[in-house]
Structures are given as C-alpha cells and as structure tokens.
Coordinates of C-alpha atoms (C1' of nucleotides) in Angstrom, one line a residue:
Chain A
X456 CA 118.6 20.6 -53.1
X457 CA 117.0 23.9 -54.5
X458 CA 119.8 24.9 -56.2
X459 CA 120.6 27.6 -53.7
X460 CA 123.9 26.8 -52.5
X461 CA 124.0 30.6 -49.9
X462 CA 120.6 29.1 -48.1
X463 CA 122.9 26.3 -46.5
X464 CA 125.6 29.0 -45.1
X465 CA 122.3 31.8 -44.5
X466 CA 120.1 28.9 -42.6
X467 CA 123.7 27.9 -40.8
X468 CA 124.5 31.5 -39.4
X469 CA 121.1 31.9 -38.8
X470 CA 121.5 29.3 -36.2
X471 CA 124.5 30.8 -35.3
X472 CA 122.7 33.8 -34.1
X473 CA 119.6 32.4 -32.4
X474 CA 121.4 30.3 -30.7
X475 CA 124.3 32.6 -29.2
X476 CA 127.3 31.4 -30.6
X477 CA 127.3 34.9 -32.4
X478 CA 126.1 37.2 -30.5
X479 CA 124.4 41.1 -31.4
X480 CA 127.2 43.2 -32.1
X481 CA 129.6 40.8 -33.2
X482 CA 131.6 40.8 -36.4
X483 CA 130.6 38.3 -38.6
X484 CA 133.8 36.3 -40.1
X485 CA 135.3 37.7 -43.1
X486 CA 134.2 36.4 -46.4
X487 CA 137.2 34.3 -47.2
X488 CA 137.0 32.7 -43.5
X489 CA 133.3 31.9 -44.5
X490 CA 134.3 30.6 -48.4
X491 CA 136.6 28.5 -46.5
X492 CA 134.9 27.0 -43.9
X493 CA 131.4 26.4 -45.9
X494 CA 133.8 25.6 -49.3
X495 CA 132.1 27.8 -51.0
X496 CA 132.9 30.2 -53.3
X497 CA 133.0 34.0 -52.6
X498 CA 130.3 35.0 -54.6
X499 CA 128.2 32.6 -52.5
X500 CA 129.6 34.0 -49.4
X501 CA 128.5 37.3 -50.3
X502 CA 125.2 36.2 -51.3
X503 CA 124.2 34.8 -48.2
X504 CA 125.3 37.8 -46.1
X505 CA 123.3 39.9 -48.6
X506 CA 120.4 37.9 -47.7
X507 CA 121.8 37.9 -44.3
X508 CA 121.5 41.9 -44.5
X509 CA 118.1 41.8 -46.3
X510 CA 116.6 39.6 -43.1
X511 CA 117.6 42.4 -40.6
X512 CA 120.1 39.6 -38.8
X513 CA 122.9 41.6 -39.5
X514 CA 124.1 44.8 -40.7
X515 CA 126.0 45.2 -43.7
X516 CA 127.5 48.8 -44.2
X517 CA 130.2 49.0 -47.2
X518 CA 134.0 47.9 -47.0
X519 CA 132.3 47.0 -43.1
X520 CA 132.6 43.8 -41.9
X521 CA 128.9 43.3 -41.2
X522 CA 127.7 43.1 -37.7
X523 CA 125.2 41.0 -36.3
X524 CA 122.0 42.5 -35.1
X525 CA 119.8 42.1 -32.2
X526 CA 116.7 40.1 -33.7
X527 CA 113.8 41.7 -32.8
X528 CA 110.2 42.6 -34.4
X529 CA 111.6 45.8 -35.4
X530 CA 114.2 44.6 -38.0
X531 CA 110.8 42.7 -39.6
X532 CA 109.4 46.0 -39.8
X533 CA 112.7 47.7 -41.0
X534 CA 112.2 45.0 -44.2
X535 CA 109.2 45.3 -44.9
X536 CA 109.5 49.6 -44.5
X537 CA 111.3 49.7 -48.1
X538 CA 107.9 49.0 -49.4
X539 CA 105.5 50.1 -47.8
X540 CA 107.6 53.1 -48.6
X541 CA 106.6 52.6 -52.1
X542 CA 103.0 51.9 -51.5
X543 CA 102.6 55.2 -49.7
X544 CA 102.9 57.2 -53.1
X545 CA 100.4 55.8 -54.6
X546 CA 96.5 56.6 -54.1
X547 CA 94.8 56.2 -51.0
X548 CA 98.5 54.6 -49.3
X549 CA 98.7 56.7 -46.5
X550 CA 95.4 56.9 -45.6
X551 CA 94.8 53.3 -45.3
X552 CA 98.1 53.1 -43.1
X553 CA 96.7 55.8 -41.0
X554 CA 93.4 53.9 -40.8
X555 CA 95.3 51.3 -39.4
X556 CA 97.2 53.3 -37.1
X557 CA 93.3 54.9 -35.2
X558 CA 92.5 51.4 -35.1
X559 CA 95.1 50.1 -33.3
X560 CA 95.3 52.9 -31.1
X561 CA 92.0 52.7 -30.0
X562 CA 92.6 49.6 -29.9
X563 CA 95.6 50.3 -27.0
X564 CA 94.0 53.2 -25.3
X565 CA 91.0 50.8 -24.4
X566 CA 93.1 48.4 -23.5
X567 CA 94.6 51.2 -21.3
X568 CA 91.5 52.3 -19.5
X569 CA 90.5 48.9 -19.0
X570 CA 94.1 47.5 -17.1
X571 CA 96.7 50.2 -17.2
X572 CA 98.6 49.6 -14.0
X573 CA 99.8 52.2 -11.9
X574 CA 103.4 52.1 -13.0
X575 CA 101.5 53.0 -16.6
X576 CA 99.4 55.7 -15.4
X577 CA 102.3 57.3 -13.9
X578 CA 104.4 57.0 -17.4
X579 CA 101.1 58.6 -18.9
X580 CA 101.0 61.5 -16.8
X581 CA 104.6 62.0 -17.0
X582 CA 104.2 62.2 -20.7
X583 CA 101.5 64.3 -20.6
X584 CA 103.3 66.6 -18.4
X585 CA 106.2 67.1 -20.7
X586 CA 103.8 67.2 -23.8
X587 CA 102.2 70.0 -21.8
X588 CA 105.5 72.0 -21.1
X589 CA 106.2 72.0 -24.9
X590 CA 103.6 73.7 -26.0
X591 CA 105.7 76.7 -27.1
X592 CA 108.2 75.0 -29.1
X593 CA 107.0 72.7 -31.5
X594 CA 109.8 71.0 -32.3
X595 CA 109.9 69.6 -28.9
X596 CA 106.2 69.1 -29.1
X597 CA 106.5 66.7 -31.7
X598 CA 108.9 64.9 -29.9
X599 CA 106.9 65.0 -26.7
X600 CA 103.8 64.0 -29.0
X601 CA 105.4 60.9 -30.3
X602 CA 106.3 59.9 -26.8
X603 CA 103.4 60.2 -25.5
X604 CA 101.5 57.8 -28.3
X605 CA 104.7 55.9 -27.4
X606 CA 103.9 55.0 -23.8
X607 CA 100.7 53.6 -25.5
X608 CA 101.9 51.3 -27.2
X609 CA 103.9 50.1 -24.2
X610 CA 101.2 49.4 -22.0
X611 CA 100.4 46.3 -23.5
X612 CA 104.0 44.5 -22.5
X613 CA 103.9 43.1 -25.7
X614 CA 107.0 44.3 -27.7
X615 CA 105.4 44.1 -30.9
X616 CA 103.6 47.1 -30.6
X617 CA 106.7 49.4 -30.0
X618 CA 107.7 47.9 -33.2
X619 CA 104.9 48.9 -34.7
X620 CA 105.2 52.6 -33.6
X621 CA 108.0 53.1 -34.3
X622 CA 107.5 51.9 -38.0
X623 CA 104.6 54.3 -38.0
X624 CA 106.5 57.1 -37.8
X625 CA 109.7 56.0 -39.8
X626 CA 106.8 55.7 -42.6
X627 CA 104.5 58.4 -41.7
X628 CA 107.5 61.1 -40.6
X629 CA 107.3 62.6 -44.4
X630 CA 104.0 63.6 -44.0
X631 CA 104.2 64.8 -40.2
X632 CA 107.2 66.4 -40.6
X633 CA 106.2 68.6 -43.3
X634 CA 103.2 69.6 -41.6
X635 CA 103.3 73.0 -40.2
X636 CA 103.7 73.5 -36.5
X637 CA 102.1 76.3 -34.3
X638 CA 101.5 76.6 -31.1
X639 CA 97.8 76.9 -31.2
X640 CA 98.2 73.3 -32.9
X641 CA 99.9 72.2 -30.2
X642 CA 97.2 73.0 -27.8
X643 CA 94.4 71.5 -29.9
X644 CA 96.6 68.2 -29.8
X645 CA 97.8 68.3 -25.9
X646 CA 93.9 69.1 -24.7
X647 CA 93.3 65.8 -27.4
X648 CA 95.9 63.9 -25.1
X649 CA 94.6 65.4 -21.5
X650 CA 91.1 64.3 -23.3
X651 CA 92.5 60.7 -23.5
X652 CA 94.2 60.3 -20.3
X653 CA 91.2 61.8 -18.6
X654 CA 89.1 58.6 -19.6
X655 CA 91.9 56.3 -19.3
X656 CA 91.8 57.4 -15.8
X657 CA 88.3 57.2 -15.3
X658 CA 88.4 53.6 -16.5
X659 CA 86.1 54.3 -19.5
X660 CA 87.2 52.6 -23.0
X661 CA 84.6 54.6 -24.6
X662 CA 84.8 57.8 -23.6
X663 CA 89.0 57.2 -24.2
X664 CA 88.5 55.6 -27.9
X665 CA 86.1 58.2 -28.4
X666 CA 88.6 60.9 -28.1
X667 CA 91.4 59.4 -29.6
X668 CA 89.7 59.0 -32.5
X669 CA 88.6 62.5 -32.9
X670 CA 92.6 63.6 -32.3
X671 CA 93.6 61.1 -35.0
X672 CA 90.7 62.1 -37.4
X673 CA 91.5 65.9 -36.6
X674 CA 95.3 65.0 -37.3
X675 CA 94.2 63.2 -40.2
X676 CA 92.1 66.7 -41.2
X677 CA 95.1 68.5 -40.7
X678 CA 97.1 66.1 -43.1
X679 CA 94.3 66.4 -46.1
X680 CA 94.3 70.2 -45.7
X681 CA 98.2 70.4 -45.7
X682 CA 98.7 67.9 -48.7
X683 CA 95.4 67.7 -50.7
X684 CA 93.8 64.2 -51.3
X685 CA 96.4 61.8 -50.9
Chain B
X434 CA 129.3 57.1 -55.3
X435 CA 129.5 55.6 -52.1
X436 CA 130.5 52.0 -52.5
X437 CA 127.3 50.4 -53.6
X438 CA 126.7 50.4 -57.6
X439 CA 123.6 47.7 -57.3
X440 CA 121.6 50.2 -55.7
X441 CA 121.3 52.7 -59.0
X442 CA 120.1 49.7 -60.3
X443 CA 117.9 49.0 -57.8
X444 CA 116.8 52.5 -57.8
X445 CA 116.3 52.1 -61.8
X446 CA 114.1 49.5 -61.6
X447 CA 112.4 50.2 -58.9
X448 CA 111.5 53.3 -60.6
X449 CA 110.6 51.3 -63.3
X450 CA 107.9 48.9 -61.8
X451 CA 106.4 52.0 -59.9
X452 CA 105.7 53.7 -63.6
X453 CA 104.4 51.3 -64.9
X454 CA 107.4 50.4 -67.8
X455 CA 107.7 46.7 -66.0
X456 CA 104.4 45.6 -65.3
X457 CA 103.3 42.6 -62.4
X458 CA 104.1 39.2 -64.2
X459 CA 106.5 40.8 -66.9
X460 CA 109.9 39.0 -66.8
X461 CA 113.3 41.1 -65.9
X462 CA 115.5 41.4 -68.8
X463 CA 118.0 38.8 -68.4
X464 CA 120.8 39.6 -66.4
X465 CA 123.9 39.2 -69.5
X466 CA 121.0 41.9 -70.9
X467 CA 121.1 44.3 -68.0
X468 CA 124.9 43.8 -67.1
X469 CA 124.8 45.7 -71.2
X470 CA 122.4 48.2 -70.6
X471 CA 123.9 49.5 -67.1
X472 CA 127.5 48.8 -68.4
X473 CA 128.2 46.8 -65.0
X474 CA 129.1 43.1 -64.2
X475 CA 127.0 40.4 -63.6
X476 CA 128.1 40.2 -60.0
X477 CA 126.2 43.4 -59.3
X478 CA 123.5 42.5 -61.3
X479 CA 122.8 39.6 -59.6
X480 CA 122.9 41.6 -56.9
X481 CA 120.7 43.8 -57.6
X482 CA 118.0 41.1 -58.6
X483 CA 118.8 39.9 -55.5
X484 CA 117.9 43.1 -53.3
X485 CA 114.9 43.5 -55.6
X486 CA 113.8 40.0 -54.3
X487 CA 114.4 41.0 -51.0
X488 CA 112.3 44.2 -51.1
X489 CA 109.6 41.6 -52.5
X490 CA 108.9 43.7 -55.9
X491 CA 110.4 40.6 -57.6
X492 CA 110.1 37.0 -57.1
X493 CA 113.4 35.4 -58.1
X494 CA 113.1 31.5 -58.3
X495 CA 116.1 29.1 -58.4
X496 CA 116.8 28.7 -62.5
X497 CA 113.9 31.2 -63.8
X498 CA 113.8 34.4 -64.4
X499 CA 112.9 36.8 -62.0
X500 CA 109.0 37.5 -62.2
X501 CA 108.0 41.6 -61.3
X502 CA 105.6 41.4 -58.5
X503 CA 102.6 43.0 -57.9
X504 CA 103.3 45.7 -55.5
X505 CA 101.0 45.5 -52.5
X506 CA 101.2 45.4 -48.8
X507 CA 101.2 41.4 -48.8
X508 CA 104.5 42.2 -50.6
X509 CA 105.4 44.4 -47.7
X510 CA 104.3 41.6 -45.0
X511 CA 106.3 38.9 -47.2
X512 CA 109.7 40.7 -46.5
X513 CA 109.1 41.0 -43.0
X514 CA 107.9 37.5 -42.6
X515 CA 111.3 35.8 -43.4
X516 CA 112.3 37.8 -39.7
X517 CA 109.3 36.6 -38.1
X518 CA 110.0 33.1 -38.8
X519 CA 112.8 33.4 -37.0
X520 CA 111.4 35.6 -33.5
X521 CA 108.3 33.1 -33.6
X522 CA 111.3 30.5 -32.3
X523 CA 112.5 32.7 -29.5
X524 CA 110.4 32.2 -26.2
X525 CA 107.1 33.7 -26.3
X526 CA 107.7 34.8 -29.5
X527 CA 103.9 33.4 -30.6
X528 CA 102.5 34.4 -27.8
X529 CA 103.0 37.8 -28.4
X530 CA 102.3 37.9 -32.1
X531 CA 99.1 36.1 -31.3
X532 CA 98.1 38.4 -28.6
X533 CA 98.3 41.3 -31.5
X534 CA 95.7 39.0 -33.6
X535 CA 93.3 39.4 -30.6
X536 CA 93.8 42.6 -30.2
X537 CA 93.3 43.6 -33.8
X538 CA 90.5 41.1 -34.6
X539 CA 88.6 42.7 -31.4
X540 CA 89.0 45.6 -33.0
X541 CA 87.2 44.4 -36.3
X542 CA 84.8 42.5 -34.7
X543 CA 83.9 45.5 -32.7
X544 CA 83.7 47.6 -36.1
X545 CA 81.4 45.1 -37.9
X546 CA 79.1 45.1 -35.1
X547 CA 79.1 49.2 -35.2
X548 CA 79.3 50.0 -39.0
X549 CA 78.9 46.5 -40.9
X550 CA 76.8 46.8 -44.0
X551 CA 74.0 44.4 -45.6
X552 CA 77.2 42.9 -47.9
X553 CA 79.3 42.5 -45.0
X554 CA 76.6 40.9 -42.8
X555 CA 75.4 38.5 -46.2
X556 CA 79.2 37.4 -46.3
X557 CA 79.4 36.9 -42.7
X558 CA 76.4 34.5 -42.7
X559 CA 77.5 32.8 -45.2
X560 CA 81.0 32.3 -43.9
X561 CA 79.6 31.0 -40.8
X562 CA 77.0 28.5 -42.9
X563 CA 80.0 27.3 -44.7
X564 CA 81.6 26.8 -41.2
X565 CA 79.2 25.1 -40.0
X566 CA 78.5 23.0 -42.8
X567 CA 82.3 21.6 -42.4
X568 CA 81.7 20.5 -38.7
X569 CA 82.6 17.2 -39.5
X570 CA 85.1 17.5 -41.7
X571 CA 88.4 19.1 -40.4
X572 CA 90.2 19.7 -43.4
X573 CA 87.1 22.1 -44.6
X574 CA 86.5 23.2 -41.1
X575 CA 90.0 25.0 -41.0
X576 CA 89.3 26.3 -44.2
X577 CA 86.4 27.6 -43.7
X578 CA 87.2 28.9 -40.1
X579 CA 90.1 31.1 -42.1
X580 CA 87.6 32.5 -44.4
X581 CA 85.0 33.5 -41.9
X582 CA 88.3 35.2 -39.9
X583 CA 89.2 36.5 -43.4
X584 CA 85.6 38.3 -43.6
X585 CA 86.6 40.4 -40.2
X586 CA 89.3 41.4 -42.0
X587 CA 87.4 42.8 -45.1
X588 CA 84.9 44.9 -43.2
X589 CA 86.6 47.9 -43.0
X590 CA 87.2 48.4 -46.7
X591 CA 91.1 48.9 -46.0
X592 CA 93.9 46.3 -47.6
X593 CA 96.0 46.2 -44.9
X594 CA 93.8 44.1 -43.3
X595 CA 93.0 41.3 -45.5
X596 CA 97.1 41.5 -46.0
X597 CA 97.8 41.0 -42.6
X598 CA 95.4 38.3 -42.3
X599 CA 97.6 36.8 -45.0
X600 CA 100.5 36.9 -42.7
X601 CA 99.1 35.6 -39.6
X602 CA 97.6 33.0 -41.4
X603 CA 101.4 31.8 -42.9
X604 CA 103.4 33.1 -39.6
X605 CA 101.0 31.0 -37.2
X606 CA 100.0 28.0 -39.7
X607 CA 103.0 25.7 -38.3
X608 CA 101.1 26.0 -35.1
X609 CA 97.9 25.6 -36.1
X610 CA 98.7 23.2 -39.0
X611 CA 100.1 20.9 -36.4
X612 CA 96.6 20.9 -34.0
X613 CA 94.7 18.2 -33.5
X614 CA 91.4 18.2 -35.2
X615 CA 88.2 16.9 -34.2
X616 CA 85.2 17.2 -34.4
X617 CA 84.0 18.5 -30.8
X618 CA 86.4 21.1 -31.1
X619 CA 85.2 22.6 -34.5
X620 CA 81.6 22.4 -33.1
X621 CA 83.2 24.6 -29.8
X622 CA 84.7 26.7 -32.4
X623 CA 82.0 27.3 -35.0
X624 CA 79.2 28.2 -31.8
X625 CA 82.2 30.7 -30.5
X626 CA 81.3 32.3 -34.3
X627 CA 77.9 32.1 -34.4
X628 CA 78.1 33.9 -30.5
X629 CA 80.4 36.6 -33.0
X630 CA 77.9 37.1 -35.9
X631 CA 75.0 36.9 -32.9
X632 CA 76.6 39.8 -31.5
X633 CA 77.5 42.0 -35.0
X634 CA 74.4 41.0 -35.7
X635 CA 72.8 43.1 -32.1
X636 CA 74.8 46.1 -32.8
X637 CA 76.8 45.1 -30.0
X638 CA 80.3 45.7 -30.1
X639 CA 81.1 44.7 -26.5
X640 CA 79.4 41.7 -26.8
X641 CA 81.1 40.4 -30.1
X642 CA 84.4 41.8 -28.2
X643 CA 84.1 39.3 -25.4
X644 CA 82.5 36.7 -27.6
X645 CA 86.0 37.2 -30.1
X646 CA 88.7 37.1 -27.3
X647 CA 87.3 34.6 -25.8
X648 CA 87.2 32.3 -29.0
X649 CA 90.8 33.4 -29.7
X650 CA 91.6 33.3 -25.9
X651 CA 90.5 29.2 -25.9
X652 CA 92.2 28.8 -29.0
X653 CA 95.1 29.8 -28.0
X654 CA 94.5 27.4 -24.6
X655 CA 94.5 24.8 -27.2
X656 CA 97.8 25.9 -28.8
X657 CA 99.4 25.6 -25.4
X658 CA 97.9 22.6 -24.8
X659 CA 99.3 20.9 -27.6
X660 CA 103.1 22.7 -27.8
X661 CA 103.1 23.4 -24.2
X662 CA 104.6 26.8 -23.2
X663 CA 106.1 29.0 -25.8
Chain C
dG513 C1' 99.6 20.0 -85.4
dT514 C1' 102.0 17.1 -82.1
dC515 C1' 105.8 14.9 -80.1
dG516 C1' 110.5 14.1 -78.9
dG517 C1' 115.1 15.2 -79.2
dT518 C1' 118.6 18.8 -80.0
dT519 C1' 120.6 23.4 -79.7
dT520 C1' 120.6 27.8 -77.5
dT521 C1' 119.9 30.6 -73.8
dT522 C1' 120.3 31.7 -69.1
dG523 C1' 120.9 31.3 -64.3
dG524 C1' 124.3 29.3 -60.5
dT525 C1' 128.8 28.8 -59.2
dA526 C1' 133.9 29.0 -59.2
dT527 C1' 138.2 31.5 -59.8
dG528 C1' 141.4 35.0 -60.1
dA529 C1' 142.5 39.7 -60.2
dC530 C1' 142.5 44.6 -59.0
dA531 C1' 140.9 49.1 -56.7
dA532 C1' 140.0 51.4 -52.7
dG533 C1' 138.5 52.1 -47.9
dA534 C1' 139.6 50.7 -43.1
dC535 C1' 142.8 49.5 -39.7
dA536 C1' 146.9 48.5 -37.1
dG537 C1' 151.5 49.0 -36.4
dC538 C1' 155.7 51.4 -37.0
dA539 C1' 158.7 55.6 -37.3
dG540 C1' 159.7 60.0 -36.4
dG541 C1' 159.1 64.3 -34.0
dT542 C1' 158.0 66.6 -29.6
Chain D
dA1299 C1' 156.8 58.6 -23.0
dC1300 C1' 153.2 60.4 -26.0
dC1301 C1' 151.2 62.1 -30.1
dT1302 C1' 151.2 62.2 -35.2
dG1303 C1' 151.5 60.8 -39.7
dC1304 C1' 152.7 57.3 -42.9
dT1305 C1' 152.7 52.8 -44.7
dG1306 C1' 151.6 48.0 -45.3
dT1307 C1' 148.1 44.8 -44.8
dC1308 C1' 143.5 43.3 -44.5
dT1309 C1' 138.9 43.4 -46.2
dT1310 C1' 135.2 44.5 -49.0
dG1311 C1' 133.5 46.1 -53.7
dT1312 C1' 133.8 45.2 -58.4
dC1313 C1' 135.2 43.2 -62.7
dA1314 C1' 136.2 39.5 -66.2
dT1315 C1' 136.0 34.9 -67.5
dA1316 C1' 134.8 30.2 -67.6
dC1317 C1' 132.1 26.0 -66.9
dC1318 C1' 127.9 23.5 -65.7
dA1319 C1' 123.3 22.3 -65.5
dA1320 C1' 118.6 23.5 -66.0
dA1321 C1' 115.2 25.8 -68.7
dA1322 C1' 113.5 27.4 -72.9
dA1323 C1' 113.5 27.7 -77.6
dC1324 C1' 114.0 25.3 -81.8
dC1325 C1' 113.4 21.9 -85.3
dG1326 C1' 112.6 17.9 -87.7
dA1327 C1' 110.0 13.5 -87.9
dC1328 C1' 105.6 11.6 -87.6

DNA sequence: GTCGGTTTTTGGTATGACAAGACAGCAGGT
DNA sequence: ACCTGCTGTCTTGTCATACCAAAAACCGAC
C-alpha cells in the first residue's frame, strides 16, 4: 500500500501483543524466524522491531533478543521523554513543564480534599510520617518527597497520572538533583506537606491548592536561585 | 562503543537541529550522502533516520526525503501518541485518558475564571459566538466546539497546553468523529459553554468548575451511549 | 515560458557475508 | 556428582552490493 513493507509485520506483532499471544516478558522470535514467516527480508525485520522498540512495545537492548513490554501509559511517556528532554534546554522549557506540574497537582490535591477515601488518607499520613522521619538525611528526604507527591497522584485510580509523575521526575531529576539539600530545606518542604495534608483532611480544596501552590512556587524559587533564569 | 553506531549519528544530528545548522523544513542530506560523511553503511543510516523519526525531530515519509521538524512539545506528544493508540483499545483505556481532560480542563476553566485577561475573555466570546452561530450545522459546530476548548487551553500563556489539546483532540477524534450529530445536542452543548464563559465571566472558578465537568461529564455519557462501555 | 517526456537521483527492499557478543553444552578437574 | 572453563553455535550488529520503482531534475519541443 504505502510503501512500508515493516508496518504489515509492526501492525501484525502489535496484535500479537494486545491480544496475548505474546505476552510481557517474552522473547520476541528471532529475526530470521520473523524474515521467514512474514517473507520478508532481514532488513525489514529489523525495521519493524526498531519501530517495535521506538513504540515502547518491546525492548530492544543490543545482541538481545528484544523482549516484549508491558503496554502501559508510561512507555508513551518513555517516547515522548527523548524530547521533551530536548525542549527542556531551551528557554523558558522547564518552567512551562513545571507550570504544568502546580497545575495538575492542584489539580490532584483538590481532588484529594474533596473524595480521598480513607484507604488514601491513611497512605498520606503514612507518607508524611516517613517524609517527616527524614528530615535529617536528605537523601532519603528526597526519596520520601517524591513518594509523598507520589501517593497524589494515586488517589485518583486513574493510572495515567502515575505515568505522569513519574515522567516528571525522569525529566525534572537534572534540575532537583543538582539542587542543594539541607536540612533546614527539608523542614520548609515537610511543614509545606503537613500544610497540604492538613486541608486535605479538613476537606478544604482551597485552603489545600493554596498551599501546594506556595510549596511548588517556593520549590520553583529554590530552582531560579540555584540555576539562574532558565 | 557499545554495539549501536546509529546512535553517534543520532547524537550528531540531533545536535545539529538543536544549533540551528538543520533548520525546521530543511531536508536531510540524502542518505548515499551521509553513509560518506559518517563513513558507515546505509543500513545504519537508515537507521538512524529512522530513530530520528521516531524521536519526532524528523518526519520521514514513504519515498521523500526526510523533512527536520520543528522541535516543540506537539513533537513530544506525537511520539507518545503512536502508544496511546494502542492503550486507548485496552478496556477503559478512554475512559481514563478522558477523565485526565476533565481534570485538566477544570483546571483551566478554573484559571480563566481567576486570572483571565480582556484578550482572553474577547477570544472566549468570540469562540462561543462562533459556537453558537454553527448550531445547526454539525460539521462547523465540532469545529467550533474544538476551538472554543482550544481557547481554555491558551489562557495560561504556557505551550504545553494548546499541545496537549492537540493530542486529545487526535487520540479521542475516532470517538468523537464517530458521534452522532444533531442539532439538539450541539444546542445542549453550546448552553453548557455559555454556562462556562457565564461563570469565567463572574470570577467564579467553582462555578465554571461544575459548569465544565459537567459538560465533559454529559459528553462523555454520550460517548458511552453510542460505543457502550469502554 | 510551458508542457511533456526522458534521464538521474534517491529511497525501499533483497541478498549474502562477516564480526562479535551471548548462550548452551561438553570436557576435564576436583 | 559438582563445579569450572572452553568451545561451538546461535543471534544480533554491521557492511557491501544490487535491483526496482518512485520522485525529482533535466531537457528539448512547442
């Protein structure tokens, strides 16, 4: 039709996977099995699991036989990562992703004070506890910080937004991570989260947006000073 | 070095669009040209092209030469949208990407109504008088419904938005696309828009919040209604 | 200058070959 | 019997070459 003779064998194992016949982790057939049973040629074979590889469906690490990968929303973001990498370097990139970011996060911890269930409250308080705890070492604060925004992002059931965290902070880690850490940071940032779980418990979407937008803008202060104008 | 001599290639050029040497619209040097200059075969070349396509800084089509692209986040959203095509078919799969539109356009909504300026409010009336001028035509209506949508989405001054409006608007289209149309329903539709403007309008966020989800909410009854569950 | 056909260029595919990493099975030592 | 190291095979990565068909460039007739 188009001239693309891999899109047959790509659209194909495609299928393959959504439907189950190849399931996550499996090996996907070796080149010549695929050149024979498509009667292709090998440089189409390798063409379509290049395309395979470049559509998150599977994994293709050299002299590897690729492996297929769970589909999910956060092998989309995994393509589109390589570049918005690029679009970070230039002016104004990370601030408009970190715009984003307040804005779905208000977005989330209004959602939170409005319907958080119990089982999400608890998670919140748990995370909050261990933020807490890590005050004094700030390499486990980060860690306690991102889980803490993770939980977040979870109380909406909808597994897109995990994706989307976790794509924030694959993209945003080379700012955060160069950012120095000190404790009296850290407590700044956990009163910002006990500020936001405070409201979330007192069922008021105002008072919670309200206060995690002054953490992100504060974090977002933090970022400017450390960096310059970016 | 390790197995993979597209990706200096890749890296080349890549590092070529960014400064400016290939510019958005120039053509890539043909690939018997750049199999000379990096002193590689053509399979690699083409490969390269190929994971340049993929990372959406180039658009290769069948038999032309491959076209540098303007980097942007659209470009970004492009190479994830290949993977969302594909989780949109897995059960519940639109539902949950929908549920994200909600959620961000409730966002927006609720930023126009707190911080939308005399250019935004002109273009937001004159959205919705396009709108509603199109009541009885569905083809414009659906157009015009888009660009009042698209509006939301340039408030806040930042191109994610209008990028991601992009994406819903091609991830969901085979949904919407397929809807019935008539007439009663874009006159349902286009006084759930004027309740939105109304409420931007009032400086009332939580009013143009309810009045948005629940415009999106009885859209999306509709989109069960036709497809049934998904 | 425009049009239509012809030649050249260029991308798409096929084929065969070779290098090198990965892996399994075999042989030898303990 | 078990572990260890080697070797042969399999598989992927790369190269070189060739052919075809589509696109683009060219050129001559009008």
């Amino acid at each position: 039709m188009t001239g693309r003779a891999a899109d047959n064998v790509v659209q194909t194992i495609t299928n393959r996977i959504h439907s189950g016949v190849l399931a996550a982790g499996d090996l996907l057939p070796a080149e010549r099995d695929l050149m024979a049973e498509f009667d292709i040629s090998r440089t189409v074979v390798r063409e379509a699991v290049r395309v395979l590889a470049s559509h998150g469906l599977v994994t293709a690490k050299p002299r590897h036989r690729p492996v297929v990968r769970k589909a999910g929303f956060e092998a989309a973001l995994d393509a589109a990562g390589s570049i918005v990498g690029n679009l970070l370097q230039q002016p104004g990139g990370v601030r408009n992703l970190f715009n984003t970011r307040i804005m779905l996060e208000a977005s989330l911890v209004r959602e939170a004070a409005l319907s958080a269930k119990k089982t999400d409250i608890a998670a919140l308080k748990a995370a909050l506890a261990a933020n807490g705890d890590a005050i004094d070492d700030s390499e486990q604060f980060y860690q306690t910080d991102q889980e803490f925004h993770a939980v977040l992002y979870n109380i909406p059931g909808n597994p897109v937004y995990p994706a989307i965290h976790r794509a924030y902070s694959t993209w945003l880690a080379p700012q955060w991570g160069r950012m120095p850490r000190i404790a009296d940071r850290n407590r700044i940032n956990f009163s910002a989260h006990t500020a936001i779980v405070d409201a979330i418990l007192l069922r008021d979407p105002d008072a919670a947006e309200a206060a995690l937008r002054s953490h992100l803008a504060a974090a977002w202060d933090q970022v400017r000073l450390t960096f310059g104008d970016i």
